[in-house]
Tab-separated table of C-alpha atoms in Angstrom:
chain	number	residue	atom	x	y	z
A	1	UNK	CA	7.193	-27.714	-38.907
A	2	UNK	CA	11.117	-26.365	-39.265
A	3	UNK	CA	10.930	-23.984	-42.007
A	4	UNK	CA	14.306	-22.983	-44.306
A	5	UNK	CA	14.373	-19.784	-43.224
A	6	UNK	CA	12.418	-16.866	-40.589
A	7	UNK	CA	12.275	-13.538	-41.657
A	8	UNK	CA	12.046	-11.238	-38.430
A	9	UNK	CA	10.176	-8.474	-39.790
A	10	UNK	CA	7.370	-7.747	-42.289
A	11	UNK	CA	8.628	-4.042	-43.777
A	12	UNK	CA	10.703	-3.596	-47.176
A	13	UNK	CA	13.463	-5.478	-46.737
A	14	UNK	CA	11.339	-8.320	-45.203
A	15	UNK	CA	8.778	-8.342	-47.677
A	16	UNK	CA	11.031	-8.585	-50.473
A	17	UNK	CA	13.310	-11.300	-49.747
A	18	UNK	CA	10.248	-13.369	-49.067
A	19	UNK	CA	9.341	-12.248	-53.048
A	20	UNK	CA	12.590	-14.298	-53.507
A	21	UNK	CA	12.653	-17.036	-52.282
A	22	UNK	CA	10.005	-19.195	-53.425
A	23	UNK	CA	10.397	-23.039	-53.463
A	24	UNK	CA	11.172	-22.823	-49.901
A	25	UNK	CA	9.685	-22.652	-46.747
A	26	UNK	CA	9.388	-19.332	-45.248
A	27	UNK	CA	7.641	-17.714	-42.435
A	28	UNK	CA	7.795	-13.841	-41.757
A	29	UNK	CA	7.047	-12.632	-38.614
A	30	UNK	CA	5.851	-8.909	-38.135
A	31	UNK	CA	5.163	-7.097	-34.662
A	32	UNK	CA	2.499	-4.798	-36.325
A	33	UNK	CA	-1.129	-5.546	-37.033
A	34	UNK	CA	-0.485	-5.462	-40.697
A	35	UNK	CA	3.122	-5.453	-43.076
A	36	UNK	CA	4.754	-2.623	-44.610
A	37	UNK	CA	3.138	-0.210	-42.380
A	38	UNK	CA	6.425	2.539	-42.468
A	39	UNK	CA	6.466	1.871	-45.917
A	40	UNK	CA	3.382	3.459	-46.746
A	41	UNK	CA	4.421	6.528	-45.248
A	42	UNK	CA	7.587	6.438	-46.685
A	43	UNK	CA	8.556	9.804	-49.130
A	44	UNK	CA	5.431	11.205	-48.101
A	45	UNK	CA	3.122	8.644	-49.230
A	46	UNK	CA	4.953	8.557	-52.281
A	47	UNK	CA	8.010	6.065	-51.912
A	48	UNK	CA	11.439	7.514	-53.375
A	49	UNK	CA	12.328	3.520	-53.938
A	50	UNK	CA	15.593	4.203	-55.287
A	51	UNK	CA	17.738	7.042	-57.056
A	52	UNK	CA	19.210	6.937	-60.866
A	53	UNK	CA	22.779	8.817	-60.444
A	54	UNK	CA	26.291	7.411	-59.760
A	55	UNK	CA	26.926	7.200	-55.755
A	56	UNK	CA	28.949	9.428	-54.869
A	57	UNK	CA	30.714	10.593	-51.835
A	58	UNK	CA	28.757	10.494	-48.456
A	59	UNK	CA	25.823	8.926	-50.137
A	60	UNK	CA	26.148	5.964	-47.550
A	61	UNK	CA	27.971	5.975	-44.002
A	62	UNK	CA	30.083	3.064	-44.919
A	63	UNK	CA	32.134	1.853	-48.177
A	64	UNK	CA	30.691	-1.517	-47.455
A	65	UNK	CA	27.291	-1.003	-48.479
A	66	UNK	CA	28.721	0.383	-51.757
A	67	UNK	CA	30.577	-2.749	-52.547
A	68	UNK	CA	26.922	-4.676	-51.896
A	69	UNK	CA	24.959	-1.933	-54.117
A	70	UNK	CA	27.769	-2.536	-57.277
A	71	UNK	CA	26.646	-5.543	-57.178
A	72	UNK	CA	22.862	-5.156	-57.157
A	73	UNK	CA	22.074	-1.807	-58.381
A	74	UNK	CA	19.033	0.076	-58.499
A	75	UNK	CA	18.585	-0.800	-62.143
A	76	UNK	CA	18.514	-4.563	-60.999
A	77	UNK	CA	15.926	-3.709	-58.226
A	78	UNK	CA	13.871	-2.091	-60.908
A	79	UNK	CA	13.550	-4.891	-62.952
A	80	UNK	CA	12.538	-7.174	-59.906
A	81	UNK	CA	9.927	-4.845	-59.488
A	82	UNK	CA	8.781	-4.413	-63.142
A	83	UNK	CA	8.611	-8.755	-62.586
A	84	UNK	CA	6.174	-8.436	-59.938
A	85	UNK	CA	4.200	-5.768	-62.141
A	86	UNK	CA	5.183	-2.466	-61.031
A	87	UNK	CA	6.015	0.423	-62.850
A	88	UNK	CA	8.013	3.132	-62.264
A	89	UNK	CA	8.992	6.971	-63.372
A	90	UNK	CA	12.132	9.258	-62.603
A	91	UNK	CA	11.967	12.847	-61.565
A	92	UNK	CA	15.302	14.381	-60.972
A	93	UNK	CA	17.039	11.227	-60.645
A	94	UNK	CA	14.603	9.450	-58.137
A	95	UNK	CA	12.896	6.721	-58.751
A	96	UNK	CA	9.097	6.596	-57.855
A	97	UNK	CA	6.065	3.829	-58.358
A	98	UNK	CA	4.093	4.735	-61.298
A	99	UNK	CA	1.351	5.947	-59.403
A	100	UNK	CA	3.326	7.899	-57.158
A	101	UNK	CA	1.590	6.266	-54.221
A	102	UNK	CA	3.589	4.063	-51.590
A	103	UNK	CA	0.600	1.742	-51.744
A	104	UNK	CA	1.139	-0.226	-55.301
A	105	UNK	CA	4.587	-0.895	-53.864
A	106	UNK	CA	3.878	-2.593	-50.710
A	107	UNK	CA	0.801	-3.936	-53.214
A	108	UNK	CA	3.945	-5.551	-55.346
A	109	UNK	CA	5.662	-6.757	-52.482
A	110	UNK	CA	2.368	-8.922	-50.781
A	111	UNK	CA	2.014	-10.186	-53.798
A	112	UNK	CA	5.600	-11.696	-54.634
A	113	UNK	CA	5.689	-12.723	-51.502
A	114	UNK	CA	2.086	-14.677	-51.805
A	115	UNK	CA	3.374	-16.086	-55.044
A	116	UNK	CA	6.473	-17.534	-53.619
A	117	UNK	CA	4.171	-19.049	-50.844
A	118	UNK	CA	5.893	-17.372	-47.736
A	119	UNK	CA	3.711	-17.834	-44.406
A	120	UNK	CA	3.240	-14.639	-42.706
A	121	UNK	CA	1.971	-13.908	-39.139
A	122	UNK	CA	1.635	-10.322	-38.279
A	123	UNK	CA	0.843	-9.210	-34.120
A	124	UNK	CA	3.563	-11.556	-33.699
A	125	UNK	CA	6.804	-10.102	-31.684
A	126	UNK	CA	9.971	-12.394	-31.540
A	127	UNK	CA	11.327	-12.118	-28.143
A	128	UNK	CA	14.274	-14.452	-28.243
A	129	UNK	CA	16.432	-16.282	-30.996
A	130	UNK	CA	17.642	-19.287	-29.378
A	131	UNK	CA	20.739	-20.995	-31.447
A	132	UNK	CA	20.223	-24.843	-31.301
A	133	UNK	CA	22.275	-27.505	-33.633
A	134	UNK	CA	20.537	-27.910	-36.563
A	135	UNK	CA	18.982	-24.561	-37.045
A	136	UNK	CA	16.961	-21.611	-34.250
A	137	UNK	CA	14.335	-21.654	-32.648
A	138	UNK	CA	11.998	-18.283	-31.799
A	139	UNK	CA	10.179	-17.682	-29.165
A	140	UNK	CA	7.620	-15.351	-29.883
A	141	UNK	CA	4.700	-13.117	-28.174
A	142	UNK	CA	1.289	-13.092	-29.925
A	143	UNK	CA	-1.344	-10.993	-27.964
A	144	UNK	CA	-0.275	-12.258	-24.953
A	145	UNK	CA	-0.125	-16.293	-25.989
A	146	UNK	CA	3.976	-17.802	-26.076
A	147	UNK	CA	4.487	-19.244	-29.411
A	148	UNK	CA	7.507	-20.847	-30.743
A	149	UNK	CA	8.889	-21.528	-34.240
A	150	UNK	CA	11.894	-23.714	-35.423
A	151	UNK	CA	13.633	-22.422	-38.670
A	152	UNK	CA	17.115	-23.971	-40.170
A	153	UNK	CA	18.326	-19.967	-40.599
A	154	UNK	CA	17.173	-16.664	-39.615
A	155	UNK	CA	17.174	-13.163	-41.452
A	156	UNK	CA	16.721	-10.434	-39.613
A	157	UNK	CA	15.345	-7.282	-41.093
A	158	UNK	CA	13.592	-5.166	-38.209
A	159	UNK	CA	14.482	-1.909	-38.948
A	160	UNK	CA	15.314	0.987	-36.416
A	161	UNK	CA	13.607	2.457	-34.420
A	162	UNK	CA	12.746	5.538	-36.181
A	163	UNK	CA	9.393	6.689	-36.196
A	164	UNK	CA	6.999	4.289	-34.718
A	165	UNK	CA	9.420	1.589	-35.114
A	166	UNK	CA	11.000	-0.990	-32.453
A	167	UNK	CA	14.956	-1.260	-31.842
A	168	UNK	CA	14.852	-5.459	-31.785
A	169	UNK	CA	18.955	-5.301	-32.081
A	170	UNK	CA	18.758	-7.601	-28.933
A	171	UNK	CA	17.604	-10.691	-30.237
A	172	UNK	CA	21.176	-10.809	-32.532
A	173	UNK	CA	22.998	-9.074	-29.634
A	174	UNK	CA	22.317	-11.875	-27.408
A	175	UNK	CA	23.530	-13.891	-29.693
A	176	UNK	CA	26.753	-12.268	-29.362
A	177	UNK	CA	26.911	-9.738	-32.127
A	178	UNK	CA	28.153	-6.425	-31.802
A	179	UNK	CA	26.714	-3.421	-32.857
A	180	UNK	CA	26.389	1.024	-32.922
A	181	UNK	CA	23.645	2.642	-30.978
A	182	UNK	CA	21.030	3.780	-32.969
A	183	UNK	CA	20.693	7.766	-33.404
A	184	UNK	CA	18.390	9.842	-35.146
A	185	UNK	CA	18.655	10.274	-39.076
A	186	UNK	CA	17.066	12.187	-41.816
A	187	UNK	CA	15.644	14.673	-38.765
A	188	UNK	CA	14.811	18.447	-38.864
A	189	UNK	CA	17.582	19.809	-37.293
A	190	UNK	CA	17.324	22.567	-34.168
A	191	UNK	CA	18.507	25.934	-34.147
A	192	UNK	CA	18.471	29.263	-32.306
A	193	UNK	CA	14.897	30.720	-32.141
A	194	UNK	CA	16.113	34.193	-33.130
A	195	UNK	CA	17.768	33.172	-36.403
A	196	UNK	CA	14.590	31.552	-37.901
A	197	UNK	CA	12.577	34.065	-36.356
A	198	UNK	CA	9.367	34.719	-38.416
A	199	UNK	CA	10.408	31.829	-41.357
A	200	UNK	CA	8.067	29.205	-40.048
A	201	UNK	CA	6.845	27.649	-43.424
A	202	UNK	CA	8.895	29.332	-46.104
A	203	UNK	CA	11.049	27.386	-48.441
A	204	UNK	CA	14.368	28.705	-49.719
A	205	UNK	CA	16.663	26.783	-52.386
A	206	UNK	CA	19.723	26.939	-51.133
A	207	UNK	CA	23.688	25.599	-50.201
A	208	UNK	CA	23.569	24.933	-46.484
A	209	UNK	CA	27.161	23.590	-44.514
A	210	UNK	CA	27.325	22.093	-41.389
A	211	UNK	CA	30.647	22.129	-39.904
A	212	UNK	CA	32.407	20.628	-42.921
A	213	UNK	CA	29.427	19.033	-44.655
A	214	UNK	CA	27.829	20.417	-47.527
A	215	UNK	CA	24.246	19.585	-49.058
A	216	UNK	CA	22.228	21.740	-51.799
A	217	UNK	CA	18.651	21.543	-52.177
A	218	UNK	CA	15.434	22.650	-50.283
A	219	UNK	CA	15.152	24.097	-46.669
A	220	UNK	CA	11.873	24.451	-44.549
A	221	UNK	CA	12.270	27.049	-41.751
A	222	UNK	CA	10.760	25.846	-39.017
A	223	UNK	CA	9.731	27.566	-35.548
A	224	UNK	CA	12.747	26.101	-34.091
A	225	UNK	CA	14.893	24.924	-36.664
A	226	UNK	CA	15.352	23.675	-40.415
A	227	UNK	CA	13.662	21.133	-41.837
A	228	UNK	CA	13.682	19.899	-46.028
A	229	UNK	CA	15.725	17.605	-47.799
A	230	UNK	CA	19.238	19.669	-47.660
A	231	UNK	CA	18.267	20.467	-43.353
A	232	UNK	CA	17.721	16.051	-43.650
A	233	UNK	CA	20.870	15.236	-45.687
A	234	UNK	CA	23.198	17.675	-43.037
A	235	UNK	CA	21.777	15.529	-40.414
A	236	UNK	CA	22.949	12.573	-41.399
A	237	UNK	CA	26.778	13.691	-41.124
A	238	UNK	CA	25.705	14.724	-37.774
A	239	UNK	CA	24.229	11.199	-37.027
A	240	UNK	CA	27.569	9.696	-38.092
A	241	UNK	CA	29.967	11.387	-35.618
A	242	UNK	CA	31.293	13.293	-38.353
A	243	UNK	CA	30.383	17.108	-36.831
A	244	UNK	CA	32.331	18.799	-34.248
A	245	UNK	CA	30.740	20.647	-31.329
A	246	UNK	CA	30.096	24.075	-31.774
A	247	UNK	CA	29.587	23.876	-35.513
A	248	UNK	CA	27.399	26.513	-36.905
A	249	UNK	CA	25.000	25.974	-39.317
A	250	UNK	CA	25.664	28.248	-42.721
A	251	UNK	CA	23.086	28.931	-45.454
A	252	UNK	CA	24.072	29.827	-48.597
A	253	UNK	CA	20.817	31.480	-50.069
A	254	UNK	CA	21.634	32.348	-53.875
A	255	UNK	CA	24.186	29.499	-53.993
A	256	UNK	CA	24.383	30.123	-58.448
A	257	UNK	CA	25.832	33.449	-57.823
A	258	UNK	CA	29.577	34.733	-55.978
A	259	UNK	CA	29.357	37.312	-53.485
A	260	UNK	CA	30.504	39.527	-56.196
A	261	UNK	CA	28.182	39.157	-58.685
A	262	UNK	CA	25.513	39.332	-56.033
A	263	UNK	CA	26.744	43.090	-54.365
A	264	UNK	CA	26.949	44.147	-58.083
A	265	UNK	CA	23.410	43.516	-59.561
A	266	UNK	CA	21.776	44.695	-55.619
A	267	UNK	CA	24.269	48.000	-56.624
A	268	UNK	CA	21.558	48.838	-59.276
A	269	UNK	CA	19.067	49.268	-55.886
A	270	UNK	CA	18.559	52.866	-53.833
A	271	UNK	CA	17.249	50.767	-50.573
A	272	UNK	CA	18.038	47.819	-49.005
A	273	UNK	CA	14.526	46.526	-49.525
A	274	UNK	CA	14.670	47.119	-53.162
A	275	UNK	CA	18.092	44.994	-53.296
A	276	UNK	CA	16.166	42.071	-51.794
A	277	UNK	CA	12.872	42.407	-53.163
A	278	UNK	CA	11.897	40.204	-56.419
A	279	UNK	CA	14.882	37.357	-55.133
A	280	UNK	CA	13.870	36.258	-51.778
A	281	UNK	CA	10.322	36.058	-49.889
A	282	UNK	CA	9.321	39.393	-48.282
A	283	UNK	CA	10.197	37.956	-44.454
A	284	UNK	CA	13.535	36.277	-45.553
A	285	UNK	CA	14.702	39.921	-47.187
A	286	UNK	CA	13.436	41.317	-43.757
A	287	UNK	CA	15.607	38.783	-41.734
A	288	UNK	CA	18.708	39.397	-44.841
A	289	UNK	CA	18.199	43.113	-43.856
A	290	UNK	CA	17.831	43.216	-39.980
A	291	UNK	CA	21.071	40.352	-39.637
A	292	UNK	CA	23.069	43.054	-42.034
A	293	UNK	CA	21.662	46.155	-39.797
A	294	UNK	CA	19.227	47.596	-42.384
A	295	UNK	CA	15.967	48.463	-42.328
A	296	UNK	CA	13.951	48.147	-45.558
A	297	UNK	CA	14.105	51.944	-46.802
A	298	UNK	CA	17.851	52.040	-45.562
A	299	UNK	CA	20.328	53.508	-48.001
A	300	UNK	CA	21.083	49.721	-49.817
A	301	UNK	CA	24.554	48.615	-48.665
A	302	UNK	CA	25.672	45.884	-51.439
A	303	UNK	CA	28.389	44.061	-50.289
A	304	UNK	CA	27.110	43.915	-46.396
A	305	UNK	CA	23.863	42.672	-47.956
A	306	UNK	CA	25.267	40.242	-50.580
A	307	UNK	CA	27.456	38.855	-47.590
A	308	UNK	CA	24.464	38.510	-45.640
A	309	UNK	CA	22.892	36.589	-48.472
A	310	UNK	CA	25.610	34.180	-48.826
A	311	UNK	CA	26.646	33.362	-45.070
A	312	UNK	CA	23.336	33.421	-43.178
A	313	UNK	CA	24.392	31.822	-39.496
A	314	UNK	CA	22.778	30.245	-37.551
A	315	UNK	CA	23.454	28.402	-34.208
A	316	UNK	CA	23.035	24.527	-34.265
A	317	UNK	CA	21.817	23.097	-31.248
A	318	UNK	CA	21.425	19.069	-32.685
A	319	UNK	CA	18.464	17.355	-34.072
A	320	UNK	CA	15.034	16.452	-33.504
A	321	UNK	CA	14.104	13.309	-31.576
A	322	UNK	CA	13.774	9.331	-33.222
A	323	UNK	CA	9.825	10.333	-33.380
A	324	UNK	CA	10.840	12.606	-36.169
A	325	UNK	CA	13.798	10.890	-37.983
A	326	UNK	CA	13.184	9.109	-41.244
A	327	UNK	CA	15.871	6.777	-40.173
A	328	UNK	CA	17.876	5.757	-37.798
A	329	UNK	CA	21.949	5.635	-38.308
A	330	UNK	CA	24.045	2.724	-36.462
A	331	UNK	CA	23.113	-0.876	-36.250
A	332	UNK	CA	24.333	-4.228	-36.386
A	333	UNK	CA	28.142	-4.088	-36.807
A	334	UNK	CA	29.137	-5.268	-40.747
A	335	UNK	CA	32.455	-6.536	-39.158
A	336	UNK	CA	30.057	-9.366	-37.817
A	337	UNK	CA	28.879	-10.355	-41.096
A	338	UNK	CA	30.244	-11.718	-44.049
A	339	UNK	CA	29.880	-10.768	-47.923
A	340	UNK	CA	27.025	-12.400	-47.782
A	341	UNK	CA	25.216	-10.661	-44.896
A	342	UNK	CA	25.525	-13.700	-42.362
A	343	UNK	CA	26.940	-13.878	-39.138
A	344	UNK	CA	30.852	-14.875	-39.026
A	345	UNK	CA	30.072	-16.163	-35.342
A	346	UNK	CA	26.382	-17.649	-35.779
A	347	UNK	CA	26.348	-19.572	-39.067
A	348	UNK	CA	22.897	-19.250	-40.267
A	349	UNK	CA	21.950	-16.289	-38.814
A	350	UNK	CA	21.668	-13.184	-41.375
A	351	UNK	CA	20.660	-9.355	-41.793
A	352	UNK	CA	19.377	-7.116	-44.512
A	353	UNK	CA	18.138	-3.387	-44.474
A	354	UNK	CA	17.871	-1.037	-41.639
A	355	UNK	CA	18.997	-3.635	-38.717
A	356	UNK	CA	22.810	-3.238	-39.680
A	357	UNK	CA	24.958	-0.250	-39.577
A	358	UNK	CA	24.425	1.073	-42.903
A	359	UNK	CA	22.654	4.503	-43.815
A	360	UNK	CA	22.074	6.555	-46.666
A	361	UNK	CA	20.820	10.518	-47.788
A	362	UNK	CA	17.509	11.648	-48.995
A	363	UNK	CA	16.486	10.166	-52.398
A	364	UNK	CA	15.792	6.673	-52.329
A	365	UNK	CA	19.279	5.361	-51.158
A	366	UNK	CA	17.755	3.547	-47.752
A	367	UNK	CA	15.051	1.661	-49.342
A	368	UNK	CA	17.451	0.666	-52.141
A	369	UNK	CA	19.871	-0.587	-49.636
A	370	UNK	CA	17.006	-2.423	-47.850
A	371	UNK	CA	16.037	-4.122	-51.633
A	372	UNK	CA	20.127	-4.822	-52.253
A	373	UNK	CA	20.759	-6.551	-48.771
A	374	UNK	CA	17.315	-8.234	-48.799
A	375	UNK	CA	18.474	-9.551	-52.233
A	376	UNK	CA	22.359	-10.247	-51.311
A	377	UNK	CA	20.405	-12.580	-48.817
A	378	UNK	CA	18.044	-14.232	-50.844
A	379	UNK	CA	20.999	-15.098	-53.452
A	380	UNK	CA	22.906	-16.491	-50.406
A	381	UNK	CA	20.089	-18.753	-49.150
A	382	UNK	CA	18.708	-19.782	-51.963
A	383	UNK	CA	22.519	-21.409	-53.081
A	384	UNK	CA	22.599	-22.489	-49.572
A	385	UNK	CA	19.323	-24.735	-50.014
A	386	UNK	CA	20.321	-25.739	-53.303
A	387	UNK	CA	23.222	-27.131	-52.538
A	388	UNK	CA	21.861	-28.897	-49.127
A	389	UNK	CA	19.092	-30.558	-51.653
A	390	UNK	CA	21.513	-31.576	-53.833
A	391	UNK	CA	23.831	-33.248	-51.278
């Protein structure tokens, strides 16, 4: 049998093209023992599918994947989903299932892709794409037995290697596509011991800067590091190239006051502990205190403290490894692939989600590229066939 079209890869962006395309004949080949399997652990269990803002600046690596998301935007996604009978609810401008579990998504997703009648084989690596004239062929490893499938076209939608995931960038690579090497996104970042001293497993709200980047939101002190969703977003720039050595990493911990109006309400304060107390956790004030060279029942010293409030250093030394990243930034080159995800040099040959060099920030933006390309392919194909029936 030559199918229409293999899908290399059973996650999200796998899973839903197959939810699109039905009339045809696909087959969707997954590694793991079962689909969707970093799904489920996506946003904690929860899945942050997509966000409900404007995009702004730095949402995405690339200007690219914001021309592809004008054109499918999350609300679009949505109402794909609500088709295949999931709900969904907002909370501070993310976009969750219903049920707030990652399960009724993937759930969705088996089932559109059931309905459409895709063929899926899971414990089934693809080892080689080999172009041939009328279509590919793929070679493929399952449990030790050499099996090989003939398609007309080929998607692929691997992923990264983040996690417990596989880099499979080779089997397009061979092909003669180009691509960025995969490094760690969306990962705790590492700092000096001394600075978090103590902090393991508070949570401040606060501004933190890396070098030139910015991000606002929660921090995790960790025993060697920060972790949380601002710590996640400032790792991103790093993954990107876009942080110079030595940066320092700069926390802003009452980020809705100036240094100003800080000193003068900690003013009203005899000691340096009462200045602190009642804003921040008992062992942050004792770190605020010691970094400004106070001890609790010092005389209070406003401005040094307010200072030390609003510029907390610390010493960056990088990020986490690709065990802990929630992505992985780099990928398939989009100067290989045209506006509608398939290869200039390989006709027939086409990518969607993690597998090409597009990443996003915390808050739904990587799955809801993963939907939009899986979707910018499914529209492609699915003219593609059309038109070969109809000639």
């Amino acid at each position: 049998m030559v199918f229409d079209t293999a899908v290399i890869g059973g996650g999200a962006a796998g899973l839903y093209l197959a939810s699109r395309l039905g009339g045809y004949d696909v087959l969707v080949l997954e590694e793991q023992g079962r689909v969707g399997k970093k799904l489920l652990a996506t946003g904690n269990g929860r899945c942050n599918m997509t966000f409900a803002r404007p995009i702004r600046a730095g949402d995405y690596n690339t200007p690219a994947a914001e021309r592809v998301l004008a054109e499918i935007p999350p609300e679009s996604v949505i109402a794909r989903f609500c088709e295949l009978g999931l709900y969904t609810r907002t909370e501070e401008d993310r976009v969750y299932p219903y049920s707030m579990t990652s399960a009724s998504v993937l759930d969705a997703l088996r089932r559109g892709a059931a309905t459409a009648g895709a063929h899926i084989l899971t414990a089934t690596r693809v080892v080689r794409v080999v172009r041939e004239k009328d279509g590919f062929v793929l070679e493929c490893d399952a449990g030790g037995e050499k099996r090989v499938y003939s398609a007309r076209t080929v998607v692929l939608a691997t992923g990264s290697d983040a996690g417990s995931g596989r880099d499979s960038l080779s089997l397009y690579t061979d092909l003669g596509l180009t691509r960025r090497k995969f490094v760690p996104s969306l990962v705790p970042l590492l700092t000096d011991r001394e600075s978090v001293k103590g902090l393991s497993g508070i949570r401040v709200r606060c501004e933190a800067r890396l070098g030139g980047a910015v991000s606002r939101g929660e921090i995790l002190f960790r025993e060697n590091g920060l972790s949380g969703i601002a710590a996640l977003d400032l790792s991103a720039e790093y993954a990107r190239g876009r942080v110079s050595e030595g940066a320092k990493i700069v926390l802003d911990l009452v980020p809705d006051r100036s240094e100003e109006q800080l000193a003068a309400e900690m003013s009203r304060a005899k000691t340096a502990g009462e200045a602190l107390a009642g804003r921040f956790h008992t062992r942050v004030a004792e770190r605020i205190a010691a970094r400004a060279g106070l001890e609790s029942g010092s005389p209070a010293d406003p401005r040094r403290l307010a200072h030390t409030a609003k510029y907390y250093e610390l010493r960056f030394e990088g990020v986490r490894g690709k065990d802990a990243a929630q992505v992985m930034s780099g990928g398939l080159e989009l100067g290989c692939f045209d506006s509608d995800l398939m290869a200039i040099a390989v006709p027939g040959a086409y990518a969607a989600g993690e597998a090409l060099d597009v990443d996003g920030i915390c808050g739904g933006f990587n799955l809801q590229w993963a939907w939009a390309s899986a979707e910018k392919v499914a529209r492609a194909l699915t003219a593609r066939f059309d038109a070969e029936r109809k000639g």
